[in-house]
PDB file of C-alpha atoms in Angstrom:
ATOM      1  CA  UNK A 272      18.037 143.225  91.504  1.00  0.00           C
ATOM      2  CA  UNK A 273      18.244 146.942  90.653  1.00  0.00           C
ATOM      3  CA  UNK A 274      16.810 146.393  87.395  1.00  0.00           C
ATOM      4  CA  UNK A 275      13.880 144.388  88.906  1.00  0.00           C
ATOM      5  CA  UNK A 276      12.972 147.099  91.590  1.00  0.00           C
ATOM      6  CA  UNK A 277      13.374 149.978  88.830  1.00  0.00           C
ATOM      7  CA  UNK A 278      10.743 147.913  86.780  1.00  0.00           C
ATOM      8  CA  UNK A 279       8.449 147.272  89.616  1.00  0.00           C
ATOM      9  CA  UNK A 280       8.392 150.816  90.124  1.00  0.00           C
ATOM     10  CA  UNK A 281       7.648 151.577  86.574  1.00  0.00           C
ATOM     11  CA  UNK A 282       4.732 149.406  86.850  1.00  0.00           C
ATOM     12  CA  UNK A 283       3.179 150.994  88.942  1.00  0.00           C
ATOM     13  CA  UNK A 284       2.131 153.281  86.764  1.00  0.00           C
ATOM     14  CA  UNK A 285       0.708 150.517  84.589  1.00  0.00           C
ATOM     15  CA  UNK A 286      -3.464 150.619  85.019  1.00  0.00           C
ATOM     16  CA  UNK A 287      -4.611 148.111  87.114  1.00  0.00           C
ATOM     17  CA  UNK A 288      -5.675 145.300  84.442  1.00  0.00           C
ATOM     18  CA  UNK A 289      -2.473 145.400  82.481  1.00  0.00           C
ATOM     19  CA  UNK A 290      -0.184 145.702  85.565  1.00  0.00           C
ATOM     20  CA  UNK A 291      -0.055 141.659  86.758  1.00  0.00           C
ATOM     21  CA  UNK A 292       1.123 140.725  82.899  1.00  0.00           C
ATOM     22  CA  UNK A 293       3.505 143.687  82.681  1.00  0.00           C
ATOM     23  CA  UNK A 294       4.788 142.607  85.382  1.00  0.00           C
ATOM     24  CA  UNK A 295       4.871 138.720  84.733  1.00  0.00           C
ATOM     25  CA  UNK A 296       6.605 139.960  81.387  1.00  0.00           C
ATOM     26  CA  UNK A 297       8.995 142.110  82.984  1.00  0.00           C
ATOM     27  CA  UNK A 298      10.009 139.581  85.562  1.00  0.00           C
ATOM     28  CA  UNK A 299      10.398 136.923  82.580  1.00  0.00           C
ATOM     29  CA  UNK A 300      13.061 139.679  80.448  1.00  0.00           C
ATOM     30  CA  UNK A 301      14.720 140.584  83.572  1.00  0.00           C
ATOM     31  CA  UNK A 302      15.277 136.735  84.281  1.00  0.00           C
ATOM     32  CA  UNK A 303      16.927 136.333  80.688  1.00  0.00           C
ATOM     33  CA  UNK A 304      19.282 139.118  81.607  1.00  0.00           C
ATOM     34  CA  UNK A 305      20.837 136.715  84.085  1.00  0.00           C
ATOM     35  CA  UNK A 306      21.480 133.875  81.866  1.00  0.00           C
ATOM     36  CA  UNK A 307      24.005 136.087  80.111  1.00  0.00           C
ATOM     37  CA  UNK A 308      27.422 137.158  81.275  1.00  0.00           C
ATOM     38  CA  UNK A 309      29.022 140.814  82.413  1.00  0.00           C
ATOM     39  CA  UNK A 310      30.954 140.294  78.851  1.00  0.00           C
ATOM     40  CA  UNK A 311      27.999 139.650  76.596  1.00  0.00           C
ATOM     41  CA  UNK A 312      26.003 142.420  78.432  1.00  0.00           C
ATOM     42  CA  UNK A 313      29.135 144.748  77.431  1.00  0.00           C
ATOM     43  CA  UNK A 314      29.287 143.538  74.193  1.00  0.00           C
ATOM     44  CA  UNK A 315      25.357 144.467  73.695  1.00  0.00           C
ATOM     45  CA  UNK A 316      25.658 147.563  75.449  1.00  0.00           C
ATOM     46  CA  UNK A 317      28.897 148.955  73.502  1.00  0.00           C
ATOM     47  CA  UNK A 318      27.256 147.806  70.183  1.00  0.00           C
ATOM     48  CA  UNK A 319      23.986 149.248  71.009  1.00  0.00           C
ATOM     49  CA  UNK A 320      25.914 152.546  71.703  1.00  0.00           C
ATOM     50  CA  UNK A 321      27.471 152.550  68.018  1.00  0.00           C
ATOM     51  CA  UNK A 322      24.305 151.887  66.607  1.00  0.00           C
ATOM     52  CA  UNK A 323      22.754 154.636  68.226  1.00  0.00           C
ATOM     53  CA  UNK A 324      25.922 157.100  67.431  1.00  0.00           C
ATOM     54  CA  UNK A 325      25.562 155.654  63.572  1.00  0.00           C
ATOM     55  CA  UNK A 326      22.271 156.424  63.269  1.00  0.00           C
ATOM     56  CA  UNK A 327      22.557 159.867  64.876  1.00  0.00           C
ATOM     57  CA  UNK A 328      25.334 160.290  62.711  1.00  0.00           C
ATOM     58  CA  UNK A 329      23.757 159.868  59.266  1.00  0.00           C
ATOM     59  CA  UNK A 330      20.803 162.054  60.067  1.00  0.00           C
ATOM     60  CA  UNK A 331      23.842 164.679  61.015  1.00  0.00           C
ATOM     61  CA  UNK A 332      25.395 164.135  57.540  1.00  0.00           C
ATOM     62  CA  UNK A 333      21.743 164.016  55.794  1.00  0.00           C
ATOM     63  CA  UNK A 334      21.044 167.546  57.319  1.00  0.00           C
ATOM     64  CA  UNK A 335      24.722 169.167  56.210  1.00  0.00           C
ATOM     65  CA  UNK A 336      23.278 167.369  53.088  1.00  0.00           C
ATOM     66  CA  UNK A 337      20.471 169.397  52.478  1.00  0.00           C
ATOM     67  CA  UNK A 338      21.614 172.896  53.340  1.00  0.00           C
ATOM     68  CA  UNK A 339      21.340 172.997  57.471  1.00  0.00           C
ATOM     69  CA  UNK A 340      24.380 174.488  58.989  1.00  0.00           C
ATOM     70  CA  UNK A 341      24.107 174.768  62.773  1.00  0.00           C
ATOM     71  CA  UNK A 342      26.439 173.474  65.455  1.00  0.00           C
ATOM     72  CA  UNK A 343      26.742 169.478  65.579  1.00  0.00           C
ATOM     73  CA  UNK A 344      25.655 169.479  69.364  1.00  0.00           C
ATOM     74  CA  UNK A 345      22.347 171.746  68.407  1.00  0.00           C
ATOM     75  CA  UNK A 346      21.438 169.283  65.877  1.00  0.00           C
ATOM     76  CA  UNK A 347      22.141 165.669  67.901  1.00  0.00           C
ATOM     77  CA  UNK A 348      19.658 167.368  70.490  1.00  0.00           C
ATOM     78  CA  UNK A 349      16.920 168.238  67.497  1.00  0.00           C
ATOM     79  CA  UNK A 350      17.973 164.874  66.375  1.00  0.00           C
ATOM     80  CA  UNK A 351      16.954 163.301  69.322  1.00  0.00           C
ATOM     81  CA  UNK A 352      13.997 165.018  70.144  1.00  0.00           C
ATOM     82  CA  UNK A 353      12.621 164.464  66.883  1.00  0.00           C
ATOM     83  CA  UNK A 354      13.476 160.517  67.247  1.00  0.00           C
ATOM     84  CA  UNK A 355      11.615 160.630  70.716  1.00  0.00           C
ATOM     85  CA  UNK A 356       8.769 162.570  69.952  1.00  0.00           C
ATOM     86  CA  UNK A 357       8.457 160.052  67.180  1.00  0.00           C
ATOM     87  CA  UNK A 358       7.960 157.027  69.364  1.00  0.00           C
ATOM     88  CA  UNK A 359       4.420 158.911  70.895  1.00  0.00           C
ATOM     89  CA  UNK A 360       1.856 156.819  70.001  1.00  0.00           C
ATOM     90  CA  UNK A 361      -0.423 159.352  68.373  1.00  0.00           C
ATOM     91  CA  UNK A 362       0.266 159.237  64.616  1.00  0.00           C
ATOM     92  CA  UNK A 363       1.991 156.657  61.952  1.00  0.00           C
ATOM     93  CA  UNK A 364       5.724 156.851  62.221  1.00  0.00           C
ATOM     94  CA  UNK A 365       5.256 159.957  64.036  1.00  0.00           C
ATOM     95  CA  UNK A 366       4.165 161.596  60.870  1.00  0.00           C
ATOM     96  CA  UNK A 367       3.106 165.097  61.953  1.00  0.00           C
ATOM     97  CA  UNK A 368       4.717 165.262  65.687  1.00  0.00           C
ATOM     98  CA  UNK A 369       8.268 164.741  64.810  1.00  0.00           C
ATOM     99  CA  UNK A 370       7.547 168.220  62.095  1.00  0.00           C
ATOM    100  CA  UNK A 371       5.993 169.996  64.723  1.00  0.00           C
ATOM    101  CA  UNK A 372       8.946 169.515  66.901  1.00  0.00           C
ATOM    102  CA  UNK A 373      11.266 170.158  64.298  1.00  0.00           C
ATOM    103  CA  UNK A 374       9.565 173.289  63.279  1.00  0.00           C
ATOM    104  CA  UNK A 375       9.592 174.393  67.095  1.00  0.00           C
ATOM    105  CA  UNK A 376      13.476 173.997  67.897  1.00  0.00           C
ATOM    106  CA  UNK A 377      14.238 174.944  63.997  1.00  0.00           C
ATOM    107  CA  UNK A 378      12.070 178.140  64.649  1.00  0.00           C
ATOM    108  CA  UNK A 379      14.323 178.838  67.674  1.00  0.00           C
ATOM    109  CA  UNK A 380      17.858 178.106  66.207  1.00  0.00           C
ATOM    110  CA  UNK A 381      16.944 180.695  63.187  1.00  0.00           C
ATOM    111  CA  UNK A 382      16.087 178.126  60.815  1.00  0.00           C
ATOM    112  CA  UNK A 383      13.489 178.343  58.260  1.00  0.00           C
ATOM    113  CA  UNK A 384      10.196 175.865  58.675  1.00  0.00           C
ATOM    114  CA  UNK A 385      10.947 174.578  55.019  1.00  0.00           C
ATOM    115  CA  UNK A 386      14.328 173.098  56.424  1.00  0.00           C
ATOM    116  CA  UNK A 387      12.283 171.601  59.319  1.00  0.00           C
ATOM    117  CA  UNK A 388       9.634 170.205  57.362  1.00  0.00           C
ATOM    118  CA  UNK A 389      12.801 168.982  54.450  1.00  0.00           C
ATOM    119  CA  UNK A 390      15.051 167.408  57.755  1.00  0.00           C
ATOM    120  CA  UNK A 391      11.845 165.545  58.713  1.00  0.00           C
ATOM    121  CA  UNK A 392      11.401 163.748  55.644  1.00  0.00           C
ATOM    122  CA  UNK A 393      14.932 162.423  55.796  1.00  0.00           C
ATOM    123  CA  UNK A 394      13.776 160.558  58.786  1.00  0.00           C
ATOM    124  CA  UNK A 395      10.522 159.046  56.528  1.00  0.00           C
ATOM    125  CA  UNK A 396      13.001 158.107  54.029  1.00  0.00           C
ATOM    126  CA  UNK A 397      15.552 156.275  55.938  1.00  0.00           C
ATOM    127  CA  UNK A 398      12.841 154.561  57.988  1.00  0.00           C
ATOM    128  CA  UNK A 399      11.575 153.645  54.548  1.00  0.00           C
ATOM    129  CA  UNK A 400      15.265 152.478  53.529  1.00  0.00           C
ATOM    130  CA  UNK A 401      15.829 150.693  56.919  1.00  0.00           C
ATOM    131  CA  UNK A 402      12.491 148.913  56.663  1.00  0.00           C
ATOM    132  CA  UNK A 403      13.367 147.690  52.992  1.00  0.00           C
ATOM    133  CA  UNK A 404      16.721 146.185  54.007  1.00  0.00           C
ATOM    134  CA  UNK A 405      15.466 144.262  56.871  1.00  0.00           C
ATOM    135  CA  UNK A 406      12.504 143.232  54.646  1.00  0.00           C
ATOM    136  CA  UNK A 407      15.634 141.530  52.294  1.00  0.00           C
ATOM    137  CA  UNK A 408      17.203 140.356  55.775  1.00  0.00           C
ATOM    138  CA  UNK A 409      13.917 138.609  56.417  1.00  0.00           C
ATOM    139  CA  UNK A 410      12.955 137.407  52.783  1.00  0.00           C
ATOM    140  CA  UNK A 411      16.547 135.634  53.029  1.00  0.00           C
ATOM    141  CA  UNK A 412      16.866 134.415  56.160  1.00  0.00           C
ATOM    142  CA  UNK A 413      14.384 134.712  58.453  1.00  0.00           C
ATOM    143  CA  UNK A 414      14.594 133.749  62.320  1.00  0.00           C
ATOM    144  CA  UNK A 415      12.542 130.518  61.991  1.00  0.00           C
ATOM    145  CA  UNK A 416      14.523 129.364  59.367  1.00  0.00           C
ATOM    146  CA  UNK A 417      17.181 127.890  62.040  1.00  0.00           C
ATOM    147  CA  UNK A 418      17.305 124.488  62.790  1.00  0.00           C
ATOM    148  CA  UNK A 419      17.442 122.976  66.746  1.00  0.00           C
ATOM    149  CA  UNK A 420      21.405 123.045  66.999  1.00  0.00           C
ATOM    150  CA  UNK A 421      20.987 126.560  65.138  1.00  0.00           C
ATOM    151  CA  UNK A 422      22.075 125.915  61.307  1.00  0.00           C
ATOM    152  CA  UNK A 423      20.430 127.134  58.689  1.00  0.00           C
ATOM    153  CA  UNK A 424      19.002 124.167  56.564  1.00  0.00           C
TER     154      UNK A 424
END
């Protein structure tokens, strides 16, 4: 019920055309959320956590990799800074607004623009590598290849 209130909230922000299908969309995911236990909702939540704490974690080692030595903390906040800035819908992959941001904080941590601008195409490339491996998950076995009692024919 918190969940539902939080999102009603939300959607209030929503302009006026959009709002009444947000929110029949909303109401629709929160309702799924029900069919599922306290454990499953654990198990989600603790495995969304080590994906998150992976994926921080190789863009940690990727920057060590390529020369920038700053305090681990300093760089999961540049980290995730860059990765939100990136989800602004106002270029491709947040091309452009995830350097700008890097160059910013970089610029105040002492570090040289040309280890912003290097640190940001880490994130292109492993986006790129990401993509490409769930591309192979697909081409193998994709979603709709699942039969009604869920095998794969």
């Amino acid at each position: 019920d918190l969940l539902a209130r939080a999102a009603r909230r939300f959607l209030l922000m929503a302009p006026g055309r959009f709002r009444e299908r947000l929110a029949g969309a909303s109401d629709e995911l929160i309702g799924e959320f029900g069919l599922l236990g306290g454990g499953a909702i654990a198990r989600l939540l603790g495995l969304t956590a080590v994906a998150w704490l992976v994926h921080i974690g190789v863009f940690v080692l990727l920057a060590r990799g390529i020369g920038i030595d700053t305090d681990v903390h300093v760089l999961v906040l540049c980290i995730a800074a860059a990765i939100f800035t990136a989800l602004i819908p106002v270029s491709v992959s947040g091309l452009g607004t995830r350097d700008v941001v890097l160059i910013m904080l970089f610029n105040r941590i002492g570090l040289p623009v040309e280890a912003a601008v290097a640190f940001s195409l880490t994130f292109v490339l492993v986006y790129i590598f990401q993509g490409i491996v769930g591309l192979g998950c697909w081409l193998t076995r994709p979603f709709g290849a699942r039969g009604a009692t869920g095998e794969v024919p």
